[in-house]
Coordinates of C-alpha atoms in Angstrom, one line a residue:
M118 CA -17.5 29.9 -16.2
N119 CA -18.0 27.4 -19.0
R120 CA -18.5 23.6 -18.5
A121 CA -14.8 22.8 -19.2
G122 CA -13.8 25.4 -16.5
L123 CA -16.3 23.9 -14.0
L124 CA -14.8 20.5 -14.6
A125 CA -11.2 21.8 -14.2
A126 CA -12.2 23.7 -11.0
G127 CA -14.1 20.6 -9.6
L128 CA -11.2 18.3 -10.3
A129 CA -8.7 20.8 -8.9
A130 CA -10.7 21.1 -5.6
A131 CA -10.9 17.3 -5.3
T132 CA -7.1 17.0 -6.0
T133 CA -6.5 19.5 -3.2
A134 CA -8.6 17.4 -0.8
A135 CA -6.7 14.3 -1.9
L136 CA -3.3 16.0 -1.1
A137 CA -4.6 17.5 2.1
L138 CA -5.4 14.0 3.4
R139 CA -2.3 12.2 2.0
L140 CA 0.6 14.6 2.7
P141 CA 0.5 15.5 6.4
Q142 CA 2.8 13.6 8.8
L143 CA 4.1 11.1 6.3
D144 CA 6.7 9.9 8.8
H145 CA 4.1 9.4 11.6
R146 CA 3.5 5.7 11.0
P147 CA 6.3 3.2 11.6
V148 CA 7.7 1.7 8.5
H149 CA 5.9 -1.5 7.4
A150 CA 8.0 -4.5 6.6
D151 CA 7.0 -4.5 3.0
E152 CA 7.9 -0.8 2.7
A153 CA 11.3 -1.5 4.2
V154 CA 11.9 -4.2 1.6
H155 CA 11.1 -1.9 -1.3
M156 CA 13.2 0.9 0.2
W157 CA 16.1 -1.6 0.4
K158 CA 15.5 -2.6 -3.2
F159 CA 15.6 1.1 -4.2
A160 CA 18.9 1.5 -2.4
E161 CA 20.3 -1.3 -4.6
L162 CA 19.1 0.5 -7.7
R163 CA 20.4 3.9 -6.7
W164 CA 23.6 3.1 -4.7
G165 CA 24.2 -0.6 -5.2
S166 CA 24.5 -3.0 -8.0
G167 CA 21.5 -1.8 -9.9
Y168 CA 18.0 -3.2 -10.5
R169 CA 17.4 -6.8 -11.3
Y170 CA 13.9 -8.2 -11.3
D171 CA 13.3 -11.2 -9.0
P172 CA 10.3 -13.4 -10.1
H173 CA 9.8 -14.6 -6.6
E174 CA 9.6 -11.4 -4.6
Y175 CA 9.4 -7.6 -4.7
H176 CA 7.1 -7.1 -7.7
G177 CA 7.9 -4.8 -10.6
P178 CA 10.3 -1.9 -11.0
T179 CA 8.0 1.1 -11.6
L180 CA 8.0 2.0 -7.9
N181 CA 11.8 2.0 -7.8
Y182 CA 12.2 4.1 -10.9
L183 CA 9.6 6.7 -9.9
T184 CA 11.5 7.2 -6.6
L185 CA 14.7 8.3 -8.4
P186 CA 13.6 11.9 -9.1
V187 CA 12.3 12.3 -5.6
I188 CA 15.5 11.2 -4.0
A189 CA 17.5 13.3 -6.5
A190 CA 15.4 16.4 -5.6
A191 CA 15.9 15.7 -1.9
G192 CA 19.7 15.6 -2.4
A193 CA 20.2 12.5 -0.3
P194 CA 23.8 11.3 -0.9
S195 CA 23.3 7.8 0.6
F196 CA 20.6 5.4 1.8
A197 CA 21.4 6.4 5.4
D198 CA 20.5 10.0 4.6
T199 CA 17.1 9.2 3.1
Q200 CA 13.9 9.8 5.1
V201 CA 10.6 8.0 5.3
W202 CA 8.7 10.8 3.6
H203 CA 11.0 10.7 0.6
Y204 CA 9.7 7.3 -0.3
R205 CA 6.1 7.7 0.7
L206 CA 5.8 10.9 -1.3
V207 CA 5.8 8.8 -4.5
P208 CA 2.6 6.8 -3.8
V209 CA 1.0 10.0 -2.3
L210 CA 1.5 11.9 -5.6
V211 CA 0.4 8.9 -7.7
G212 CA -2.7 8.5 -5.5
A213 CA -3.6 12.2 -5.8
A214 CA -3.1 11.9 -9.6
L215 CA -6.2 9.6 -9.7
V216 CA -8.3 12.7 -9.6
P217 CA -7.0 14.8 -12.5
L218 CA -6.7 11.7 -14.7
L219 CA -10.5 11.6 -14.6
A220 CA -10.4 14.3 -17.2
L221 CA -9.8 11.5 -19.7
L222 CA -13.1 9.9 -18.8
A223 CA -15.1 13.1 -18.2
P224 CA -17.0 12.8 -21.6
A225 CA -17.8 9.2 -20.9
L226 CA -18.9 9.6 -17.3
G227 CA -20.3 13.1 -17.6
R228 CA -18.5 16.2 -16.1
G229 CA -20.5 16.2 -12.9
A230 CA -20.0 12.4 -12.5
A231 CA -16.2 12.8 -13.1
V232 CA -16.0 15.4 -10.3
L233 CA -17.9 13.3 -7.9
A234 CA -15.9 10.2 -8.8
G235 CA -12.7 12.2 -8.1
L236 CA -14.1 13.3 -4.8
C237 CA -14.8 9.7 -3.8
A238 CA -11.3 8.7 -4.8
A239 CA -9.8 11.7 -2.9
V240 CA -11.5 10.9 0.4
S241 CA -11.9 7.1 0.4
P242 CA -10.3 5.8 3.6
A243 CA -8.7 2.8 2.0
L244 CA -7.3 4.7 -1.0
V245 CA -5.9 7.4 1.3
F246 CA -4.4 5.0 3.8
Y247 CA -2.6 2.8 1.3
S248 CA -1.5 5.7 -0.9
R249 CA 0.7 6.6 2.1
H250 CA 2.4 3.2 1.9
Y251 CA 5.5 2.7 -0.2
I252 CA 4.0 -0.3 -2.0
Q253 CA 2.9 -0.9 -5.6
E254 CA -0.9 -1.0 -5.2
T255 CA -1.7 2.6 -5.7
L256 CA 0.6 2.7 -8.8
L257 CA -1.3 -0.2 -10.3
V258 CA -4.6 1.6 -9.8
C259 CA -3.3 4.8 -11.4
F260 CA -1.8 3.0 -14.4
T261 CA -5.1 1.1 -14.9
L262 CA -7.0 4.4 -14.9
L263 CA -4.5 5.7 -17.5
A264 CA -5.0 2.7 -19.7
L265 CA -8.8 2.8 -19.3
G266 CA -9.1 6.5 -20.1
A267 CA -6.8 6.4 -23.1
G268 CA -8.5 3.2 -24.3
W269 CA -11.9 4.8 -24.2
R270 CA -10.6 7.8 -26.0
F271 CA -9.2 5.6 -28.7
F272 CA -12.4 3.7 -29.2
R273 CA -14.2 6.9 -29.6
S274 CA -11.7 8.8 -31.8
R275 CA -9.5 6.1 -33.3
R276 CA -6.5 8.3 -33.0
I277 CA -3.1 6.7 -32.9
G278 CA -2.0 8.9 -30.0
W279 CA -4.6 7.4 -27.7
A280 CA -3.7 3.9 -28.7
L281 CA 0.0 4.6 -27.9
L282 CA -0.9 6.1 -24.5
G283 CA -3.2 3.2 -23.6
G284 CA -0.5 0.8 -24.5
V285 CA 2.0 2.6 -22.3
G286 CA -0.6 2.4 -19.4
L287 CA -0.9 -1.4 -20.0
G288 CA 2.9 -1.8 -20.0
L289 CA 3.2 0.2 -16.8
M290 CA 0.6 -2.1 -15.2
H291 CA 2.6 -5.2 -16.1
A292 CA 5.8 -3.6 -14.8
T293 CA 4.2 -2.6 -11.5
K294 CA 2.7 -5.8 -10.1
E295 CA 1.9 -9.3 -11.2
T296 CA -1.8 -9.0 -10.2
G297 CA -2.2 -6.7 -13.2
V298 CA -3.2 -9.9 -15.0
L299 CA -6.3 -10.0 -12.9
V300 CA -7.2 -6.5 -14.0
L301 CA -6.7 -7.4 -17.6
A302 CA -8.9 -10.4 -17.2
A303 CA -11.6 -8.3 -15.6
L304 CA -11.3 -5.7 -18.4
A305 CA -11.6 -8.4 -21.1
A306 CA -14.7 -9.9 -19.3
A307 CA -16.3 -6.5 -19.1
A308 CA -15.6 -5.7 -22.8
L309 CA -17.3 -8.8 -24.2
P310 CA -20.9 -7.9 -23.5
V311 CA -20.6 -4.3 -24.5
Y312 CA -18.1 -4.5 -27.4
R313 CA -20.5 -4.7 -30.4
P314 CA -22.9 -1.9 -29.4
W315 CA -19.9 0.2 -28.2
Q316 CA -18.2 -0.4 -31.6
R317 CA -21.3 0.8 -33.5
S318 CA -21.5 3.9 -31.3
A319 CA -17.8 4.6 -31.8
A320 CA -18.2 4.3 -35.5
R321 CA -20.8 7.0 -35.6
T322 CA -18.5 9.4 -33.7
A323 CA -15.2 8.5 -35.2
P324 CA -13.3 11.1 -37.3
S325 CA -13.0 10.9 -41.0
A326 CA -11.5 7.8 -42.6
R327 CA -8.3 9.6 -43.4
R328 CA -7.6 10.2 -39.7
A329 CA -9.2 7.2 -38.2
L330 CA -7.1 4.1 -37.3
P331 CA -9.0 0.9 -37.7
L332 CA -9.5 -1.2 -34.5
G333 CA -7.2 -4.0 -35.4
P334 CA -4.1 -1.9 -36.2
G335 CA -4.9 0.3 -33.2
L336 CA -4.8 -2.7 -30.9
V337 CA -1.5 -3.7 -32.5
V338 CA -0.1 -0.2 -31.8
A339 CA -1.3 -0.4 -28.2
G340 CA 0.2 -3.9 -27.8
A341 CA 3.5 -2.8 -29.2
A342 CA 3.6 0.2 -26.9
A343 CA 2.8 -2.0 -23.9
V344 CA 5.6 -4.5 -24.8
V345 CA 8.2 -1.7 -25.3
T346 CA 7.3 -0.1 -22.0
S347 CA 7.3 -3.4 -20.0
V348 CA 10.5 -4.7 -21.6
T349 CA 12.3 -1.4 -21.0
L350 CA 11.5 -1.4 -17.3
F351 CA 12.0 -5.1 -16.6
S352 CA 15.3 -5.1 -18.4
A353 CA 16.5 -2.3 -16.1
L354 CA 16.5 0.2 -19.0
L355 CA 17.8 -2.4 -21.5
T356 CA 20.8 -3.6 -19.3
D357 CA 19.4 -7.0 -18.3
A358 CA 18.1 -9.0 -21.2
G359 CA 16.7 -11.8 -18.9
G360 CA 14.5 -9.5 -16.9
P361 CA 11.5 -9.5 -19.3
W362 CA 11.6 -13.3 -19.5
R363 CA 11.7 -13.6 -15.7
S364 CA 8.6 -11.4 -15.6
L365 CA 6.8 -14.1 -17.5
A366 CA 8.1 -16.8 -15.3
A367 CA 6.8 -14.9 -12.3
L368 CA 3.2 -15.8 -13.3
A369 CA 3.8 -19.4 -12.1
T370 CA 5.2 -18.2 -8.8
Y371 CA 2.3 -15.9 -8.0
T372 CA -0.2 -18.4 -9.3
D373 CA 1.1 -20.8 -6.7
R374 CA 1.1 -18.1 -4.0
A375 CA -2.5 -17.2 -4.8
R376 CA -3.6 -20.6 -3.5
G377 CA -3.4 -19.1 0.0
T378 CA -0.8 -21.0 1.9
T379 CA -0.2 -17.7 3.7
H380 CA -2.3 -14.6 4.1
S381 CA -5.4 -16.5 3.4
G382 CA -8.9 -15.1 4.1
P383 CA -12.6 -15.8 3.5
W384 CA -14.1 -14.9 0.1
Y385 CA -16.1 -12.0 1.5
Q386 CA -13.1 -10.3 3.2
Y387 CA -12.7 -7.4 0.8
L388 CA -16.5 -6.8 0.7
A389 CA -16.7 -6.8 4.5
L390 CA -13.8 -4.4 4.7
L391 CA -15.7 -1.9 2.6
V392 CA -19.2 -2.4 4.0
Y393 CA -18.7 -2.3 7.8
Q394 CA -16.0 -2.8 10.3
H395 CA -16.2 -2.2 14.0
P396 CA -13.1 -3.4 15.9
R397 CA -13.4 -4.0 19.6
R398 CA -13.1 -0.8 21.5
G399 CA -12.7 1.0 18.2
P400 CA -14.8 3.3 16.0
V401 CA -17.1 2.2 13.1
W402 CA -15.5 2.1 9.6
T403 CA -17.5 2.0 6.4
E404 CA -17.3 3.1 2.8
A405 CA -21.0 2.6 2.3
V406 CA -21.3 6.0 0.6
I407 CA -19.1 4.7 -2.3
L408 CA -20.8 1.3 -2.3
G409 CA -24.3 2.9 -2.4
G410 CA -23.3 5.3 -5.1
A411 CA -21.8 2.5 -7.2
T412 CA -25.0 0.5 -6.8
L413 CA -27.0 3.4 -8.1
G414 CA -24.5 3.8 -11.0
A415 CA -24.9 0.2 -12.0
V416 CA -28.7 0.4 -11.8
A417 CA -28.7 3.7 -13.8
A418 CA -26.5 2.1 -16.5
F419 CA -28.7 -0.9 -17.1
R420 CA -32.0 0.8 -16.4
P421 CA -31.5 4.4 -17.6
R422 CA -35.3 4.9 -18.0
W423 CA -35.6 5.0 -14.3
F424 CA -33.3 8.1 -14.3
G425 CA -34.8 10.0 -17.2
G426 CA -33.0 8.4 -20.1
A427 CA -29.4 7.4 -21.0
E428 CA -28.4 11.0 -21.7
R429 CA -29.2 11.9 -18.1
V430 CA -27.1 9.0 -16.8
A431 CA -23.8 9.6 -18.5
G432 CA -22.1 10.8 -21.6
D433 CA -21.6 7.2 -22.7
V434 CA -24.0 4.8 -20.9
R435 CA -22.3 1.8 -22.6
F436 CA -19.1 2.7 -20.9
V437 CA -20.8 2.9 -17.5
R438 CA -22.2 -0.6 -18.1
F439 CA -18.6 -1.7 -19.0
L440 CA -17.5 -0.2 -15.6
A441 CA -20.2 -2.0 -13.7
V442 CA -19.2 -5.4 -15.2
Y443 CA -15.5 -4.6 -14.7
A444 CA -15.9 -3.7 -11.1
V445 CA -17.9 -6.8 -10.2
A446 CA -15.6 -9.1 -12.2
L447 CA -12.4 -7.6 -10.6
L448 CA -13.9 -7.9 -7.1
A449 CA -15.0 -11.5 -7.8
L450 CA -11.6 -12.4 -9.0
Y451 CA -9.8 -11.0 -6.0
S452 CA -12.4 -12.6 -3.7
A453 CA -12.1 -16.0 -5.3
I454 CA -8.4 -16.2 -4.6
P455 CA -7.6 -17.5 -1.1
Y456 CA -4.5 -15.3 -0.8
K457 CA -5.7 -11.9 0.6
T458 CA -4.0 -8.7 1.7
P459 CA -6.3 -5.7 2.3
W460 CA -4.5 -3.3 -0.1
C461 CA -5.5 -5.6 -3.0
V462 CA -9.0 -4.1 -2.5
L463 CA -7.8 -0.8 -4.1
G464 CA -8.4 -2.0 -7.7
P465 CA -12.1 -2.9 -7.2
L466 CA -12.6 0.0 -4.9
H467 CA -11.4 2.5 -7.4
A468 CA -13.7 1.0 -10.1
L469 CA -16.5 1.5 -7.6
T470 CA -15.6 5.2 -7.1
L471 CA -16.1 5.7 -10.9
L472 CA -19.5 4.0 -10.7
A473 CA -20.3 6.0 -7.6
G474 CA -19.7 9.2 -9.3
C475 CA -22.1 8.2 -12.1
G476 CA -24.7 7.0 -9.6
L477 CA -24.7 10.0 -7.4
A478 CA -24.7 12.4 -10.3
A479 CA -27.7 10.6 -11.9
L480 CA -29.5 10.7 -8.6
I481 CA -29.0 14.4 -8.3
R482 CA -30.2 15.0 -11.9
V483 CA -33.3 13.0 -11.5
V484 CA -34.6 15.1 -8.6
R485 CA -36.8 17.8 -10.2
P486 CA -37.2 20.6 -7.6
T487 CA -34.1 22.8 -7.2
W488 CA -34.3 22.7 -3.4
G489 CA -34.4 18.9 -3.6
R490 CA -31.2 18.8 -5.7
L491 CA -29.6 21.2 -3.3
A492 CA -30.6 19.1 -0.3
L493 CA -29.3 15.9 -2.1
A494 CA -26.1 17.6 -3.0
L495 CA -25.6 18.6 0.6
L496 CA -26.3 15.1 1.7
V497 CA -23.6 13.8 -0.7
M498 CA -21.1 16.3 0.6
G499 CA -21.9 15.2 4.1
G500 CA -21.2 11.6 3.1
A501 CA -17.9 12.7 1.5
A502 CA -17.0 14.6 4.7
H503 CA -17.7 11.4 6.7
L504 CA -15.3 9.5 4.4
A505 CA -12.7 12.2 4.7
F506 CA -12.9 12.1 8.5
Q507 CA -12.4 8.3 8.5
A508 CA -9.5 8.8 6.0
W509 CA -7.8 11.2 8.3
R510 CA -8.4 9.0 11.3
A511 CA -6.8 6.1 9.5
A512 CA -3.9 8.0 8.0
V513 CA -2.7 9.8 11.1
P514 CA -4.1 9.2 14.6
L515 CA -4.8 5.4 14.1
S516 CA -2.2 4.7 11.4
A517 CA -0.5 2.0 13.5
D518 CA -3.5 1.0 15.7
D519 CA -5.3 -2.3 15.7
R520 CA -8.6 -0.4 15.8
N521 CA -7.8 0.6 12.2
P522 CA -9.1 -2.3 10.0
Y523 CA -6.7 -1.2 7.2
V524 CA -3.6 -1.9 9.4
Y525 CA -2.2 -5.3 8.4
A526 CA 1.0 -6.9 9.7
G527 CA 1.9 -3.4 10.8
T528 CA 5.0 -2.4 12.7
R529 CA 4.6 -1.5 16.3
R530 CA 5.7 1.8 17.7
G531 CA 8.0 -0.1 20.0
V532 CA 10.5 -0.3 17.2
E533 CA 11.1 3.4 17.5
D534 CA 11.9 3.0 21.2
L535 CA 14.2 0.1 20.3
L536 CA 16.0 2.3 17.8
A537 CA 16.3 5.1 20.3
T538 CA 17.8 2.7 22.8
L539 CA 20.3 1.3 20.3
D540 CA 21.3 4.9 19.4
R541 CA 22.0 5.6 23.0
L542 CA 24.1 2.5 23.4
A543 CA 26.0 3.2 20.3
A544 CA 26.7 6.8 21.4
A545 CA 28.2 5.4 24.6
H546 CA 30.2 2.7 22.8
P547 CA 33.8 3.5 21.6
D548 CA 32.9 2.4 18.1
G549 CA 29.8 4.6 17.9
R550 CA 27.7 3.7 14.8
R551 CA 30.4 1.3 13.8
V552 CA 29.5 -0.9 16.7
R553 CA 28.7 -4.4 15.5
I554 CA 25.1 -5.6 15.6
D555 CA 24.0 -9.2 14.9
V556 CA 20.3 -9.8 14.0
I557 CA 19.1 -13.4 14.2
A558 CA 15.5 -14.1 13.2
D559 CA 13.3 -15.7 10.6
N560 CA 12.0 -12.4 9.4
V561 CA 14.1 -9.3 10.1
W562 CA 12.1 -6.7 8.3
P563 CA 11.7 -3.7 8.8
L564 CA 14.9 -3.6 10.9
P565 CA 17.2 -3.1 7.9
W566 CA 15.5 0.2 7.4
Y567 CA 15.8 1.3 11.0
L568 CA 19.4 0.1 11.3
R569 CA 20.5 1.6 8.0
R570 CA 22.7 4.2 9.8
F571 CA 24.7 1.5 11.6
E572 CA 27.7 0.5 9.6
R573 CA 28.3 -3.1 10.7
V574 CA 25.0 -5.0 10.9
G575 CA 24.8 -8.7 10.0
Y576 CA 21.6 -10.7 9.4
W577 CA 21.2 -14.5 9.9
E578 CA 18.5 -17.0 9.9
P579 CA 18.5 -19.0 13.2
A580 CA 19.8 -22.2 11.6
A581 CA 22.8 -20.4 10.0
A582 CA 23.6 -18.0 12.9
P583 CA 26.9 -18.2 14.8
A584 CA 26.7 -20.6 17.7
T585 CA 27.8 -18.0 20.2
P586 CA 27.3 -14.4 18.8
E587 CA 30.2 -12.2 20.0
A588 CA 28.8 -8.8 18.8
P589 CA 28.3 -6.1 21.4
L590 CA 24.7 -5.9 20.3
V591 CA 22.7 -9.0 19.4
L592 CA 19.0 -8.9 18.4
L593 CA 17.2 -12.2 18.6
G594 CA 13.8 -13.2 17.2
L595 CA 11.7 -15.6 19.3
S596 CA 12.5 -18.3 16.8
A597 CA 16.1 -17.9 17.9
A598 CA 15.4 -17.4 21.6
E599 CA 17.5 -20.3 22.6
T600 CA 20.6 -18.4 21.4
A601 CA 20.1 -16.1 24.4
E602 CA 21.3 -19.0 26.6
R603 CA 24.6 -19.0 24.9
L604 CA 25.3 -15.3 25.1
P605 CA 28.1 -14.5 27.5
G606 CA 27.3 -12.6 30.7
E607 CA 24.1 -11.8 32.5
R608 CA 21.3 -10.0 30.7
I609 CA 19.1 -7.1 31.8
A610 CA 15.9 -7.2 29.7
A611 CA 13.6 -4.5 28.3
H612 CA 10.4 -5.0 26.5
F613 CA 9.6 -3.6 23.0
G614 CA 7.2 -4.5 20.2
L615 CA 8.0 -5.0 16.6
R616 CA 5.3 -6.7 14.5
R617 CA 1.8 -7.9 15.1
D618 CA 1.9 -10.8 12.7
E619 CA 5.0 -12.3 14.4
V620 CA 5.0 -13.9 17.8
G621 CA 7.6 -11.4 18.8
F622 CA 11.1 -10.0 18.6
V623 CA 13.7 -10.5 21.3
P624 CA 16.7 -8.2 20.9
A625 CA 19.5 -8.9 23.3
A626 CA 22.5 -6.5 23.8
S627 CA 25.8 -7.4 25.2
T628 CA 28.4 -4.9 26.5
P629 CA 31.4 -5.2 28.8
M630 CA 29.0 -4.3 31.6
N631 CA 26.6 -7.1 30.5
F632 CA 23.6 -5.0 29.5
G633 CA 21.0 -6.6 27.4
L634 CA 17.7 -6.1 25.6
A635 CA 14.8 -8.4 25.2
A636 CA 11.6 -7.7 23.3
V637 CA 8.4 -9.4 22.2
D638 CA 5.3 -8.3 20.2
R639 CA 2.7 -7.1 22.7
G640 CA -0.1 -7.7 20.3
A641 CA 0.2 -11.4 19.6
A642 CA 0.0 -14.5 21.6
G643 CA 3.4 -15.7 22.8
A644 CA 5.9 -15.8 25.6
I645 CA 7.8 -12.8 27.0
V646 CA 11.4 -14.1 27.1
V647 CA 13.9 -12.2 29.2
G648 CA 17.3 -13.7 29.0
N649 CA 16.7 -17.2 30.2
H650 CA 13.6 -16.3 32.2
E651 CA 10.1 -16.8 30.8
L652 CA 7.3 -14.8 32.4
G653 CA 4.6 -17.0 30.8
M654 CA 2.1 -17.1 28.0
I655 CA 0.3 -13.8 27.2
N656 CA -2.7 -13.5 24.8
V657 CA -4.6 -10.5 23.7
Q658 CA -7.3 -11.0 26.4
Q659 CA -4.8 -11.2 29.2
L660 CA -2.5 -8.6 27.8
Y661 CA -3.6 -5.5 29.8
S662 CA -3.7 -7.4 33.1
R663 CA -0.2 -8.7 32.6
L664 CA 1.5 -5.6 31.2
R665 CA 2.3 -4.3 34.7
E666 CA 4.2 -7.5 35.4
A667 CA 6.6 -6.6 32.6
T668 CA 6.7 -2.8 33.0
Y669 CA 9.4 -3.0 35.7
L670 CA 11.8 -4.7 33.3
L671 CA 11.7 -1.7 30.9
D672 CA 12.0 0.7 33.8
R673 CA 15.0 -1.2 35.3
F674 CA 16.7 -1.4 32.0
K675 CA 16.3 2.3 31.2
S676 CA 17.4 3.4 34.6
T677 CA 20.5 1.1 34.5
I678 CA 21.5 2.5 31.1
D679 CA 21.0 6.1 32.3
E680 CA 23.3 5.4 35.3
A681 CA 25.9 3.7 33.2
V682 CA 26.0 6.5 30.6
A683 CA 26.1 9.1 33.2
D684 CA 29.0 7.4 35.0
Q685 CA 30.7 6.6 31.6
K686 CA 31.0 3.0 32.6
I687 CA 30.2 1.6 29.2
A688 CA 33.4 0.7 27.5

C-alpha cells in the first residue's frame, strides 16, 4: 500500500473510532436546557414562522439548517414526532468529520502526524462528550478546521478554488457562533510571526504564474466567499435583509456578556479541565496525553534540530509553528474572558490535537531502534485507549453525573420521572394530552422539549403569572413557590430533580381529587417545598442523610396515583 493509501486507511480507522464513541445511546442523557432551546428554534424554522436571527440569544443559524436534512430523512411530520437522537446526530457527524478533514493538512503536518492528530480528535473525552450535545461548539471547530486546511492549501498553491473554500469556511464560522471572532483574532496573531518566511516558502512551491493567484486577490476572493456565505445564512436564505446587520450588532451583546456577570470562572479553568480533574467520589479525568503531545509538537516546531531536522518534524514546520502560536493565543483569549462555559475549550483543545499529532509523530521518528519505535507506538496507543475509555465513560455511563467534569448545568434524570408521571396523569384525564398545563418559573428550559407532545402548555414568569392558576396541572419553579399557597385544594407532593444550576423546580398538579406534585433539584442548596410545608434547608453535604426524610413523599404520591388510576377516580 502506498503512502496515500496508508493515510486514507489511518484516517478511516480513526473516523470509525470517532463514530463508535459518539453514536451509541444518543438519547441516554437528559436534554440539556441549551439543547432544548436550539431544538425549539429549529422547530420554528421547520414548522413555524421561519428562522430569524436574534442578536441577544441562540447564536447563528448553521446548526438549524444542518438539521433540516436529518429531520427530513427521519420523516418526522411535526416537532412532537422528533426524537433526541435526530438532533444530536448532527453534531455527532460534524464531530466525526474532524478526522477525514485532516486530509487537507496531511502535507503540512506529515501523514503520520495527521493520522495521530485524527486519533486524538477521535478519542478526546471533551470532544466526544460535547459532540453529542446539540449545540454550536463542535460545528465552530469543524468549520475552523475547514478554513485552516483550505487556507494552507491556498498559500501553498495559490489556486482560486482553495481561496473560495477557505472563505466559505470563514463564513460558516461567523454564521455558527459569535466567538468565531476570537478564533479569527488568534489566527491573525499566529500568522504575523510566520507570514514572511511562510510566504517565501510558498513562492518556491507555487504553480506557474499563469495558474497562480496573487495573495492580495486571493484574500479578496476568500473574503467575498465568506461574506456571501454568512449573509445567505443570516438572512434566512435571503428572506430577511436585517439578519446580517443584526449579526454585526451581536458583537456588542456578546462583548458585554463576556465580562462574566454569569457563568464566570477563574482564568485557569480551561487548562485545569484538561490537565487533571478528580471530583469527590469520582474517577480521575485527564487529557494529559494530548497536552504532552502538543508540548512536544511545539518544541519540535521551534527546535527541529532536537528531533533530527525540520524534515523529520513535519511537512511544513512553519505551519506547525503557526499552529503552536494559534493554540496558545486561542487558549489565552478564552482564559482571559471571565465568562466561561466548559464547551468553549473545544477550540483550543482541537488545535492542541493537531500539535499533539506532530509531537507524537516526531517523537516516534527520532527513536532509532525499530524495537524502540514499536514500544513507543504501543505506548501512544495505550494513551489513546485511556482517552477512549474516559470518552466512553463521559458519553454514556456518567453523561449526567456530577462526577463527570464536563457536565455543566445539566438536566437531572428526575425530569424523565416527572414526564412519566405527567403522562400517566394525562392518560387518566378526560382531555388526555390536551389537558392544560401551566408552567411558572424564571427558567423553564428544558421543559418545552419534554412537554412538546402536550397540546395546551402555557409558560409564565412569576411576575406575570395568573394570580390563581386554574389549570389541572401546574408546574412551579421555586421562584414562584408562593403561588402554591393560592392553588385550590390540598396537595400531595412528590420529589423530582430538574437542573443542577437552579435551586430547584417545584411542579404542582391539581385534579378534581386534589393530587399534586412538588419537586426540587436534589443537587443544589435549597429548600424542599411540598405544598405549603417546608422540610428545611438541604445542602450537598447533608443531602444523603436527608433523602430518606423526603422519600416517603414520592412513595405516597405514586401509590396514591396508582390507586386513583386503578379505581378510575380521576375525572
